[in-house]
Amino acid sequence: MPIEFDQVGYTYIDPKSRKRKARRVERGQGASERGKWGTDPDAIWALREISFTVEDGEFLGVCGHTGSGKSTLIQHMNGLVHPAEGRVLFDGKDMADKAVAARVRTSCGMVFQYPEHQLFAETVYEDVAFGPRNMGLSADDVDARVREGLSSVGLDFEELHEKSPFELSGGQQRRVAFAGVLAMRPKVLVLDEPVAGLDPKARREFLALIKGLHETGLTVVMVSHSMEDLAELCDRVLVLSEGRRLLLGTPDEVFANAELLKSVGLAVPAPQALALRLRERGFSLNRGLYDVEGLAADLADELAPCLAARFEEAGKR
Amino acid sequence: MSEVAVFGQYWAGDSPVHRMDPRVKMLLSLAVMVVVFCAQGWLGLGACAAFIVGFFLAAQIPISQALRSIAPLLFLVVLTALLNVLFVQGGEVYFQWWIICVSEEGVTRAAFVACRLFLLLMSASLLTLTTATLDITEAFERLLAPFARIGLPAHELGMMMGIALRFLPQFTSELRTVYRAQVSRGATFTANPFKGGVRSLLALMIPLFTSAFRHAETLSSAMDARCYHGGVGRTRLRELSLGRLDAAGVAAVALMLAAVLACNVLAAGIL
């Protein structure tokens, strides 16, 4: 079920006040120079002319500097926020229709930043069951979903289901919150900085968990500030800058634009940055995108002849 | 983000009224309210209105902004007027049906009370329109300070008021996030308790409460880390001091009181 963005624009200006302004314009008062849409001089656009499609089964990364519209963009994906201009289509249906948006919510799971802050129930079981219950499932189905949700995030049902979510550690709380979303069996999983604030170990485990979920066939959209994570996990990366689409492509394509990314306050992954600088100095490093292992291997190949020559020289002396 | 006017939301400016000492302003706005209550007849009320319009002019606040800021409370005015129409009887009867009876005295009384309430709201909003919340908090604290001797925690009350005001926008934005998260999990929020409304409300309120506790703990540690130890011996960055403007303000309100009292006497004499 692809999610298609068609020329989406979003503004924080209250639609009612925009209507009021439009009426003023009609009466010939106020901002009369307003021409076609988007030229309104005092509108603050959070998103402008965004078009792309989240394909089935892909892992799409979204990045951009703070305030570039990442969170606003992903909230369009399950109809929480409606575009001021343009359309968002889920499986070909316009999400402006409330019935469509309500249906989409069960197939598009949204995990917000710090999802553990949204836990509320007395027990882990009740919290995970919240989503499935809202879907109107029978008690048996709900039970099955809760077990499935907890096991898919690597938590032990028997050990945890009667505990209060507030007794758990931060990492476990986040897993419970995740389970609450997964229990709705979404087709698309939208994650807003899923590993923010976790320690390195929990972070690795979490990323592995997300990778595993993607491999079971889930479409994943992940917002992240970590270029390394995006380069490693994503099929495609979308870069936003000031609400506009700056780049969209495979990690190789996107991270080849080191200068452009730097100019909007982003970086390329550290090994890639090193590789690009070495290439400038004449090293023949030809891969599109380097991770630590790849860079080490290619550098070894590059340096081996030259080091061998040195050793030979030393041996002769 | 939204353009909804909040009652008496601070309207930044640099008028004489803005520059007055917040303590004096607070007391004077109380005094103005008392004066409005003193006005007995239409003449007195007219004098009050004239003075209040004068204060708004001095504060350089556009009248449309002033009206917009009290708009959410105008229903109070309407409600009070309606009650007066229905319950005050006397004079010529204009309309009667079942137990509803609209009489001449009721209508006059209602109009009078509505005008008085309207003027009260206007004068109350003038304080908050021209004084930043931080200044109001400080004025509140300083005015209560004399009562600290009999054990009233003046500083603590002021601090609580300031913190509460500071956290309102924070909780609004957090509530919005929690709301969206729960809607994403298929929650529907209705006021009807028979449709799982209470349960859904819990899903909003409990995260909000836990976040309030979390913020409270963080804030108290942050205050400890900066050696906050209550109001004793605490100095201020900006000392409040009384000036000529404050004297002028007191004089203006005194004049208002005199005018209203004169009007009352005049009206009584004429009748």
XYZ file of C-alpha atoms in Angstrom, chain A residues 104-222:
119
model
C -5.457 4.216 7.319
C -4.697 4.600 11.037
C -4.994 0.872 11.596
C -2.656 0.005 8.717
C -0.129 2.770 9.294
C 1.457 2.527 12.743
C 2.966 5.748 13.998
C 5.589 5.767 16.728
C 6.235 9.264 18.023
C 9.400 10.611 19.579
C 9.840 9.294 23.121
C 6.820 6.978 22.757
C 7.273 5.810 26.365
C 5.856 9.153 27.464
C 2.497 8.074 26.080
C 2.115 4.981 28.244
C -0.912 5.246 30.495
C -2.413 1.941 31.546
C -2.093 0.087 34.850
C -0.489 -2.933 33.269
C 1.666 -3.596 30.239
C -1.080 -5.861 28.928
C -3.711 -3.129 29.059
C -1.450 -0.626 27.362
C -0.583 -2.882 24.455
C -4.253 -3.890 24.167
C -5.376 -0.267 23.758
C -4.885 -0.202 19.971
C -6.434 -3.599 19.184
C -9.416 -2.791 21.471
C -9.966 0.463 19.611
C -10.100 -1.598 16.438
C -13.105 -3.415 17.936
C -11.536 -6.885 18.047
C -12.846 -9.703 20.240
C -11.154 -10.465 23.577
C -9.418 -13.554 22.147
C -8.071 -11.615 19.179
C -6.883 -8.842 21.459
C -5.085 -11.377 23.626
C -3.374 -12.916 20.614
C -2.341 -9.496 19.337
C -0.860 -8.493 22.698
C 1.227 -11.678 22.868
C 2.342 -11.200 19.301
C 3.179 -7.509 19.836
C 5.247 -8.160 22.952
C 7.127 -11.058 21.425
C 7.934 -9.086 18.277
C 9.756 -6.481 20.363
C 11.577 -9.199 22.304
C 9.736 -8.900 25.602
C 8.585 -11.848 27.666
C 4.791 -11.903 27.928
C 4.625 -14.051 31.075
C 7.171 -11.951 32.913
C 5.845 -8.526 32.058
C 2.167 -8.527 31.200
C 0.933 -7.859 34.734
C 3.556 -5.283 35.620
C 2.935 -1.569 35.565
C 4.666 0.005 32.576
C 6.000 2.702 34.892
C 8.132 0.163 36.824
C 10.121 -0.776 33.739
C 13.405 0.669 32.562
C 13.390 3.381 29.887
C 14.427 0.985 27.110
C 11.780 -1.547 28.099
C 9.124 1.172 28.284
C 9.956 2.134 24.742
C 9.633 -1.482 23.665
C 6.211 -1.684 25.290
C 5.127 1.464 23.455
C 6.408 -0.074 20.238
C 4.498 -3.272 20.955
C 1.350 -1.197 21.403
C 1.688 0.024 17.836
C 2.778 -3.317 16.362
C -0.186 -5.069 17.996
C -2.382 -3.298 15.466
C -0.551 -5.241 12.722
C 0.314 -2.210 10.622
C 1.546 -2.538 7.047
C 3.550 0.639 7.296
C 5.561 1.629 10.349
C 6.413 5.305 10.722
C 9.096 6.081 13.298
C 10.061 9.524 14.536
C 13.606 9.309 15.894
C 13.083 5.872 17.404
C 16.506 5.652 19.109
C 16.726 9.173 20.545
C 17.972 9.160 24.124
C 18.937 5.479 24.283
C 22.327 4.218 25.439
C 24.599 2.674 22.760
C 23.653 -0.902 23.569
C 19.899 -0.284 23.618
C 20.331 1.756 20.486
C 22.000 -1.107 18.608
C 19.373 -3.563 19.800
C 16.597 -1.237 18.742
C 17.989 -0.658 15.285
C 18.397 -4.426 14.878
C 14.770 -4.809 15.943
C 13.627 -2.283 13.345
C 15.728 -3.960 10.689
C 14.165 -7.286 11.600
C 10.656 -5.845 11.354
C 11.465 -4.462 7.921
C 12.711 -7.865 6.815
C 9.365 -9.422 7.730
C 7.819 -7.254 5.011
C 6.852 -4.059 6.841
C 7.292 -0.805 5.006
C 9.327 1.427 7.316
C 9.660 5.195 7.312
C 12.246 6.411 9.810
